[in-house]
Short mmCIF file of C-alpha atoms and ligand atoms in Angstrom, two decimals:
data_model
loop_
_atom_site.label_atom_id
_atom_site.label_comp_id
_atom_site.label_asym_id
_atom_site.label_seq_id
_atom_site.Cartn_x
_atom_site.Cartn_y
_atom_site.Cartn_z
CA MET A 1 66.43 -47.53 -0.70
CA LYS A 2 64.54 -44.51 -1.01
CA PHE A 3 62.04 -42.35 -3.55
CA ASP A 4 60.97 -38.99 -3.40
CA LEU A 5 58.64 -38.05 -5.65
CA LEU A 6 59.35 -34.61 -6.84
CA LYS A 7 56.32 -33.62 -9.49
CA LYS A 8 53.29 -34.83 -10.90
CA ASP A 9 52.24 -33.84 -14.39
CA PRO A 10 48.90 -32.19 -14.18
CA LEU A 11 47.39 -33.32 -17.93
CA SER A 12 48.83 -36.95 -17.77
CA LYS A 13 49.84 -39.47 -14.70
CA ALA A 14 53.89 -38.94 -15.36
CA ARG A 15 55.62 -37.88 -12.60
CA ALA A 16 59.12 -37.10 -11.64
CA GLY A 17 61.16 -38.14 -8.78
CA SER A 18 64.57 -39.79 -7.70
CA ILE A 19 65.22 -42.74 -6.18
CA THR A 20 68.65 -43.13 -3.41
CA THR A 21 70.29 -46.27 -2.92
CA ASP A 22 73.84 -47.18 -1.82
CA HIS A 23 75.52 -46.50 -5.39
CA GLY A 24 73.91 -42.96 -5.53
CA ILE A 25 70.86 -41.32 -6.86
CA ILE A 26 68.79 -42.76 -9.86
CA GLU A 27 66.58 -39.67 -11.32
CA THR A 28 63.38 -40.79 -12.60
CA PRO A 29 61.95 -41.46 -15.60
CA ILE A 30 65.01 -43.70 -16.53
CA PHE A 31 66.16 -45.94 -18.95
CA MET A 32 68.32 -48.48 -18.10
CA PRO A 33 71.08 -49.69 -20.61
CA VAL A 34 71.28 -53.75 -21.19
CA GLY A 35 74.10 -55.12 -19.75
CA THR A 36 73.24 -58.46 -20.08
CA VAL A 37 76.62 -60.61 -19.86
CA ALA A 38 78.19 -58.04 -17.68
CA SER A 39 78.66 -55.97 -20.93
CA VAL A 40 77.16 -53.45 -22.67
CA LYS A 41 77.33 -54.62 -25.81
CA GLY A 42 79.84 -52.91 -27.89
CA VAL A 43 80.30 -50.24 -24.98
CA HIS A 44 83.40 -49.40 -22.67
CA GLN A 45 82.35 -48.68 -19.15
CA ARG A 46 84.11 -45.41 -19.84
CA GLU A 47 81.97 -44.57 -22.90
CA LEU A 48 79.23 -45.38 -20.68
CA LYS A 49 79.62 -43.04 -17.95
CA ASP A 50 81.24 -40.24 -19.74
CA ASP A 51 79.08 -40.11 -22.91
CA ILE A 52 75.98 -41.81 -21.94
CA ASN A 53 76.05 -41.73 -18.22
CA PRO A 54 73.23 -43.55 -16.73
CA ASP A 55 72.32 -43.54 -13.37
CA ILE A 56 71.96 -47.44 -13.47
CA ILE A 57 72.31 -50.59 -16.33
CA LEU A 58 70.72 -54.12 -15.74
CA GLY A 59 72.26 -57.12 -15.86
CA ASN A 60 70.65 -60.83 -16.47
CA THR A 61 70.72 -63.73 -13.80
CA TYR A 62 70.00 -66.26 -16.38
CA HIS A 63 73.11 -65.33 -18.33
CA LEU A 64 75.46 -64.48 -15.15
CA TYR A 65 74.72 -67.57 -13.65
CA LEU A 66 75.48 -69.76 -16.24
CA ARG A 67 78.71 -67.60 -17.51
CA PRO A 68 81.22 -66.74 -15.68
CA LYS A 69 78.94 -68.52 -13.16
CA THR A 70 77.93 -67.04 -9.84
CA GLU A 71 81.08 -68.31 -8.01
CA ILE A 72 83.51 -66.05 -10.23
CA LEU A 73 81.28 -63.21 -9.57
CA GLU A 74 81.58 -64.35 -5.70
CA LYS A 75 85.21 -64.56 -6.04
CA ALA A 76 85.37 -61.02 -7.89
CA GLY A 77 83.97 -59.34 -4.89
CA GLY A 78 80.25 -58.95 -6.66
CA LEU A 79 79.21 -57.82 -10.59
CA HIS A 80 79.87 -53.85 -9.63
CA LYS A 81 83.61 -54.69 -8.87
CA PHE A 82 83.90 -57.68 -11.70
CA MET A 83 82.81 -55.06 -14.50
CA ASN A 84 84.30 -52.39 -13.43
CA TRP A 85 81.14 -50.51 -12.60
CA ASP A 86 80.51 -48.18 -9.47
CA ARG A 87 76.52 -47.02 -10.06
CA ASN A 88 73.73 -48.45 -9.73
CA ILE A 89 72.60 -52.42 -10.86
CA LEU A 90 69.39 -54.20 -11.30
CA THR A 91 69.28 -57.92 -12.39
CA ASP A 92 66.52 -59.27 -13.57
CA SER A 93 65.39 -62.77 -12.15
CA GLY A 94 65.66 -65.08 -15.02
CA GLY A 95 62.03 -64.92 -14.72
CA PHE A 96 61.90 -63.96 -18.58
CA GLN A 97 65.08 -65.44 -20.08
CA VAL A 98 64.47 -68.88 -19.12
CA TYR A 99 61.12 -69.00 -21.17
CA SER A 100 62.88 -66.58 -24.31
CA LEU A 101 66.42 -68.26 -24.37
CA SER A 102 66.38 -72.00 -22.80
CA GLY A 103 65.92 -74.91 -24.95
CA ARG A 104 63.47 -77.06 -23.42
CA ARG A 105 61.95 -76.20 -20.12
CA LYS A 106 59.71 -77.39 -17.56
CA ILE A 107 57.25 -75.29 -15.41
CA LYS A 108 56.34 -76.63 -11.96
CA GLU A 109 55.32 -75.22 -8.92
CA GLU A 110 58.64 -75.64 -7.01
CA GLY A 111 60.37 -74.00 -9.59
CA VAL A 112 61.64 -74.19 -13.66
CA LYS A 113 63.88 -76.87 -15.14
CA PHE A 114 65.91 -75.36 -18.37
CA LYS A 115 68.19 -76.21 -20.80
CA SER A 116 71.47 -73.88 -20.97
CA HIS A 117 71.62 -72.30 -24.80
CA ILE A 118 74.99 -72.21 -24.30
CA ASP A 119 76.00 -75.95 -23.66
CA GLY A 120 72.48 -77.75 -23.39
CA SER A 121 73.11 -78.88 -19.55
CA TYR A 122 70.30 -78.70 -17.25
CA HIS A 123 69.87 -76.34 -14.77
CA PHE A 124 66.79 -75.44 -12.04
CA PHE A 125 65.96 -71.94 -10.74
CA SER A 126 63.16 -71.41 -7.66
CA PRO A 127 62.56 -68.46 -6.13
CA GLU A 128 65.15 -69.35 -3.38
CA ASN A 129 68.07 -69.99 -5.35
CA VAL A 130 67.18 -67.06 -7.52
CA MET A 131 67.31 -64.82 -4.24
CA GLU A 132 70.88 -66.39 -3.68
CA ILE A 133 72.50 -66.02 -6.84
CA GLN A 134 71.26 -62.39 -6.82
CA ARG A 135 72.46 -61.97 -3.68
CA THR A 136 75.89 -63.27 -4.85
CA ILE A 137 75.57 -61.03 -7.95
CA GLY A 138 75.22 -58.19 -5.70
CA ALA A 139 73.15 -55.74 -7.68
CA ASP A 140 71.19 -52.54 -5.82
CA ILE A 141 68.05 -53.86 -6.93
CA ILE A 142 67.04 -57.24 -7.42
CA MET A 143 63.55 -59.23 -9.24
CA ALA A 144 61.47 -61.30 -7.61
CA PHE A 145 61.28 -64.52 -9.61
CA ASP A 146 57.96 -65.14 -12.03
CA GLU A 147 56.53 -66.35 -14.92
CA CYS A 148 56.47 -64.22 -17.98
CA THR A 149 53.00 -65.66 -19.95
CA PRO A 150 53.21 -65.65 -23.96
CA TYR A 151 51.10 -63.98 -26.01
CA PRO A 152 48.32 -64.81 -26.68
CA CYS A 153 47.59 -66.45 -23.27
CA ASP A 154 44.15 -68.65 -22.32
CA TYR A 155 42.75 -66.88 -19.26
CA ARG A 156 43.03 -69.79 -17.65
CA TYR A 157 46.64 -70.36 -17.75
CA ALA A 158 47.07 -66.66 -17.46
CA LYS A 159 45.26 -66.99 -13.74
CA ARG A 160 46.95 -70.27 -12.55
CA SER A 161 50.62 -68.68 -13.61
CA MET A 162 49.94 -65.28 -12.02
CA HIS A 163 48.49 -67.21 -8.98
CA MET A 164 51.81 -69.11 -9.01
CA THR A 165 54.05 -65.90 -9.65
CA HIS A 166 52.34 -64.28 -6.52
CA ARG A 167 53.09 -67.75 -4.35
CA TRP A 168 56.85 -67.81 -5.72
CA LEU A 169 56.84 -63.63 -4.49
CA ASP A 170 56.10 -64.96 -1.16
CA ARG A 171 58.73 -67.77 -1.54
CA CYS A 172 61.18 -64.88 -2.69
CA VAL A 173 60.38 -62.73 0.32
CA SER A 174 60.57 -64.87 3.19
CA HIS A 175 64.31 -66.67 1.74
CA LEU A 176 65.55 -63.63 0.94
CA GLU A 177 64.86 -62.32 4.83
CA LYS A 178 67.56 -65.65 5.51
CA VAL A 179 70.12 -64.85 3.47
CA PRO A 180 72.34 -61.31 4.27
CA ALA A 181 73.84 -58.98 1.48
CA LYS A 182 77.25 -59.96 0.86
CA TYR A 183 79.21 -56.93 -0.05
CA GLY A 184 77.97 -54.25 2.58
CA PHE A 185 75.44 -52.21 0.83
CA GLU A 186 71.72 -52.93 0.90
CA GLN A 187 69.94 -54.90 -1.99
CA THR A 188 65.92 -54.29 -2.70
CA LEU A 189 63.46 -56.69 -4.21
CA PHE A 190 60.98 -55.68 -6.47
CA PRO A 191 58.05 -57.88 -7.20
CA ILE A 192 56.43 -58.19 -10.40
CA VAL A 193 53.03 -57.51 -11.48
CA GLN A 194 51.29 -60.53 -14.10
CA GLY A 195 47.87 -61.56 -15.18
CA SER A 196 48.65 -61.52 -19.29
CA THR A 197 46.18 -59.04 -21.24
CA TYR A 198 43.25 -59.35 -18.72
CA LYS A 199 42.32 -56.30 -16.85
CA ASP A 200 40.82 -58.08 -14.33
CA LEU A 201 44.00 -60.84 -13.45
CA ARG A 202 45.97 -56.97 -13.85
CA ALA A 203 43.91 -55.67 -11.23
CA GLN A 204 44.29 -58.99 -9.27
CA SER A 205 48.17 -59.30 -9.44
CA ALA A 206 48.67 -55.23 -8.74
CA GLU A 207 46.60 -55.35 -5.73
CA TYR A 208 48.66 -58.51 -4.50
CA ILE A 209 51.83 -56.98 -5.10
CA ALA A 210 50.83 -53.53 -3.25
CA GLY A 211 49.72 -55.41 -0.55
CA VAL A 212 53.45 -56.97 0.09
CA GLY A 213 54.81 -53.26 0.70
CA ALA A 214 57.89 -53.64 -1.52
CA ALA A 215 60.38 -50.14 -1.65
CA GLY A 216 59.59 -50.51 -5.77
CA ASN A 217 57.58 -52.52 -8.02
CA ALA A 218 57.21 -54.09 -11.66
CA ILE A 219 55.16 -55.01 -14.19
CA GLY A 220 56.23 -57.91 -16.56
CA GLY A 221 54.41 -59.96 -19.09
CA LEU A 222 53.96 -57.11 -21.99
CA SER A 223 55.87 -56.03 -24.86
CA VAL A 224 55.71 -59.87 -25.65
CA GLY A 225 53.60 -59.53 -28.75
CA GLU A 226 50.48 -57.58 -27.92
CA PRO A 227 49.19 -54.85 -29.56
CA ALA A 228 50.57 -51.62 -27.79
CA GLU A 229 47.27 -50.41 -27.03
CA GLU A 230 46.54 -53.48 -25.11
CA MET A 231 49.96 -52.99 -23.64
CA TYR A 232 48.76 -49.38 -22.86
CA ALA A 233 45.49 -50.46 -21.22
CA MET A 234 47.26 -52.85 -18.80
CA THR A 235 49.83 -50.36 -17.60
CA GLU A 236 46.68 -47.92 -16.81
CA VAL A 237 44.94 -50.88 -14.77
CA VAL A 238 48.00 -51.49 -12.76
CA THR A 239 49.22 -47.99 -12.08
CA ALA A 240 46.29 -46.94 -11.10
CA ILE A 241 46.44 -49.52 -8.09
CA LEU A 242 50.16 -49.58 -7.52
CA PRO A 243 51.50 -47.13 -4.27
CA GLU A 244 52.56 -43.56 -5.97
CA ASP A 245 54.96 -43.09 -3.55
CA LYS A 246 56.91 -45.96 -5.01
CA PRO A 247 59.03 -46.52 -8.13
CA ARG A 248 57.30 -48.73 -10.99
CA TYR A 249 59.15 -50.09 -13.20
CA LEU A 250 58.17 -51.73 -16.83
CA MET A 251 60.31 -54.57 -17.99
CA GLY A 252 61.40 -54.96 -21.24
CA VAL A 253 59.62 -51.82 -22.63
CA GLY A 254 60.10 -50.59 -25.52
CA THR A 255 60.51 -48.29 -28.54
CA PRO A 256 60.20 -44.45 -27.66
CA ILE A 257 56.66 -44.13 -28.47
CA ASN A 258 56.07 -46.91 -25.95
CA ILE A 259 58.34 -45.20 -23.57
CA LEU A 260 57.14 -41.76 -23.58
CA GLU A 261 53.48 -43.07 -23.44
CA ASN A 262 54.10 -45.17 -19.96
CA ILE A 263 55.77 -42.19 -18.57
CA ALA A 264 52.06 -40.73 -19.49
CA LEU A 265 50.82 -43.29 -17.45
CA GLY A 266 52.67 -43.44 -14.14
CA ILE A 267 55.64 -45.45 -15.18
CA ASP A 268 58.86 -44.61 -13.87
CA MET A 269 61.58 -47.08 -14.76
CA PHE A 270 62.50 -48.99 -18.43
CA ASP A 271 64.89 -51.59 -20.15
CA CYS A 272 64.62 -52.22 -23.49
CA VAL A 273 67.89 -54.25 -25.68
CA MET A 274 66.12 -52.34 -28.88
CA PRO A 275 68.34 -49.20 -28.35
CA THR A 276 71.56 -51.94 -28.69
CA ARG A 277 70.70 -54.37 -30.48
CA ASN A 278 69.09 -52.34 -32.93
CA ALA A 279 72.19 -50.44 -33.59
CA ARG A 280 74.38 -53.35 -34.47
CA ASN A 281 71.49 -53.85 -36.94
CA GLY A 282 72.16 -50.34 -38.42
CA MET A 283 68.74 -49.10 -37.10
CA LEU A 284 69.14 -45.29 -35.59
CA PHE A 285 66.66 -43.51 -33.24
CA THR A 286 66.23 -39.96 -33.62
CA ALA A 287 63.86 -36.86 -32.19
CA ASN A 288 62.57 -37.19 -35.90
CA GLY A 289 61.93 -40.83 -36.56
CA THR A 290 64.04 -44.10 -37.57
CA ILE A 291 66.90 -44.03 -39.70
CA ASN A 292 68.29 -47.48 -41.57
CA ILE A 293 71.94 -46.39 -41.81
CA LYS A 294 72.62 -48.79 -44.63
CA ASN A 295 69.76 -47.33 -46.97
CA LYS A 296 71.76 -46.45 -50.33
CA LYS A 297 69.85 -42.77 -49.12
CA TRP A 298 72.86 -42.49 -46.98
CA GLU A 299 75.96 -43.11 -49.30
CA ASP A 300 76.73 -39.58 -50.17
CA ASP A 301 75.14 -37.57 -47.54
CA PHE A 302 77.53 -35.91 -45.14
CA SER A 303 75.42 -34.59 -42.70
CA PRO A 304 76.05 -35.49 -39.03
CA ILE A 305 74.41 -38.86 -37.63
CA ASP A 306 72.18 -36.45 -35.70
CA GLU A 307 72.19 -32.46 -35.62
CA MET A 308 70.93 -32.70 -32.23
CA GLY A 309 74.64 -34.25 -30.50
CA HIS A 310 73.15 -36.20 -27.65
CA THR A 311 76.52 -37.55 -27.89
CA TRP A 312 79.93 -36.50 -29.76
CA VAL A 313 79.80 -39.33 -32.30
CA ASP A 314 76.25 -37.58 -34.05
CA LEU A 315 78.34 -34.66 -34.45
CA ASP A 316 81.62 -36.05 -35.15
CA TYR A 317 80.99 -38.49 -37.83
CA SER A 318 78.72 -38.24 -40.98
CA LYS A 319 75.74 -40.73 -41.90
CA ALA A 320 77.67 -41.48 -45.27
CA TYR A 321 80.85 -42.83 -43.00
CA LEU A 322 78.37 -44.88 -40.33
CA ARG A 323 76.90 -46.07 -43.90
CA HIS A 324 80.13 -47.27 -45.10
CA LEU A 325 81.30 -48.69 -41.79
CA PHE A 326 78.07 -50.77 -41.82
CA VAL A 327 78.60 -52.05 -45.39
CA ALA A 328 81.96 -52.96 -44.75
CA ASP A 329 80.80 -54.78 -41.83
CA GLU A 330 83.40 -53.18 -39.51
CA TYR A 331 83.02 -53.10 -35.63
CA LEU A 332 82.99 -49.39 -35.34
CA GLY A 333 80.01 -48.80 -36.95
CA LYS A 334 77.84 -50.82 -34.67
CA GLN A 335 79.79 -49.01 -31.53
CA ILE A 336 79.26 -45.53 -32.75
CA ALA A 337 75.40 -47.02 -33.71
CA THR A 338 75.10 -48.21 -29.98
CA ILE A 339 76.35 -45.14 -28.26
CA HIS A 340 74.03 -42.50 -30.38
CA ASN A 341 71.32 -44.85 -29.78
CA LEU A 342 72.12 -44.99 -26.00
CA GLY A 343 72.25 -41.05 -26.10
CA PHE A 344 69.56 -40.42 -27.64
CA TYR A 345 67.47 -42.79 -24.91
CA MET A 346 68.79 -41.12 -22.42
CA TRP A 347 68.07 -37.76 -24.03
CA LEU A 348 64.70 -38.59 -24.00
CA VAL A 349 63.80 -39.93 -20.58
CA ARG A 350 66.14 -36.90 -19.05
CA GLU A 351 63.77 -34.43 -21.47
CA ALA A 352 60.66 -36.22 -20.07
CA ARG A 353 62.05 -35.18 -16.90
CA THR A 354 62.80 -32.24 -17.57
CA GLN A 355 59.31 -31.42 -19.28
CA ILE A 356 57.35 -33.02 -16.22
CA LEU A 357 59.70 -30.60 -14.02
CA ALA A 358 58.35 -27.54 -15.91
CA GLY A 359 54.68 -28.50 -16.16
CA THR A 360 54.71 -28.90 -19.80
CA PHE A 361 55.29 -32.87 -20.24
CA TYR A 362 52.11 -33.75 -22.01
CA ALA A 363 52.12 -31.06 -25.15
CA TRP A 364 55.95 -32.40 -25.79
CA LYS A 365 55.04 -35.88 -25.40
CA GLU A 366 52.26 -35.67 -27.96
CA LYS A 367 54.68 -33.76 -30.31
CA MET A 368 57.51 -36.09 -29.74
CA VAL A 369 54.80 -39.39 -30.41
CA LYS A 370 54.02 -37.76 -34.07
CA GLN A 371 57.72 -37.12 -34.78
CA MET A 372 59.10 -40.12 -34.02
CA ALA A 373 56.61 -42.05 -35.91
CA THR A 374 58.38 -41.22 -38.97
CA ARG A 375 60.80 -43.01 -41.33
CA LEU A 376 63.35 -41.16 -42.48
N1 LIG B 401 59.55 -60.69 -16.11
C1 LIG B 401 60.59 -60.55 -16.08
N2 LIG B 401 61.22 -60.26 -17.03
C2 LIG B 401 61.08 -59.13 -18.14
C3 LIG B 401 59.60 -59.26 -18.29
C4 LIG B 401 58.85 -60.35 -17.10
O1 LIG B 401 57.28 -60.56 -17.20
C5 LIG B 401 59.54 -59.01 -19.55
C6 LIG B 401 58.26 -58.73 -20.38
N3 LIG B 401 58.35 -57.51 -21.05
C7 LIG B 401 61.20 -58.37 -19.76
N4 LIG B 401 61.69 -58.73 -18.93
N5 LIG B 401 61.36 -61.30 -14.92
#
């Protein structure tokens, strides 16, 4: 994997760059649509490619390991082939889903014993077996096994957990060297900074992670319920320490405003279920604010979903029609809303990149943040 830093914004820490992997180029800043179970919910691969056009999508080790199971992915020749997606994929390690989704779980130095949210069966994740599972899934970028601390989290727990995440990282790195990639292309491991909402821990963790010298680095443990200002403060501490010549990925973030603010703080990569999940609940993101399409006020509004027309659905369908689909609980409503929201998120990060390259990012970001805070 190679990262080229193309331009730095003069008024903020925003950067435009480009990552090259065996599955192509990822232009940064980037938003990665979430395809948890080998499917970006409600979107065909053809729509994903032709209409939304991301350079990279995300999958989840936790879910894929439980279903369809690692063995099936191996037989398929890896996740790219299984799901018919020939561009980049990143898999999260399970270091978050185990805590947020599984039933009972027990965290020890050795790893985490957890209960499947699907059938209640017991399983065990360790830094070693998570590296092996991610080798078999076969994503281009794979994540270290970490513990994502909850919010709030007391200092003693956060510190102990951070040190364990660092030890787990060392185990990930040494085990990965022993297990070769399976499908003829390179896989790159990203370590994850933790440290809850404590500046000194965040700085310590960032120093440790930077010392590993990975090709890219991630920040975890944020957007778990803390106020946005606290998240930004942590991002700022960490991006000041992580190497400038490597991409930085802020995990599970966030709203369109969170994304622009974190780009301004030096983040290059984002993922979040928000555009897809909120779409299924009838919430649409636009440059002028958010829309609840189920609201009665749209009943006879025959204007296009979004005049900006980032994807064809925005211009081809009216708000009144989309509202009707939601009220009637038609699948198509969720599909259209998902394409709209993903199209909007992709536009947002691409426009941010264009503005960074033009040297006009900061003023644009300030304007957009104000505009997008509106509820329409
Ligand atoms: N760790 C991992 N995945 C994650 C997170 C984390 O801390 C988060 C936190 N927002 C989202 N996804 N492994």
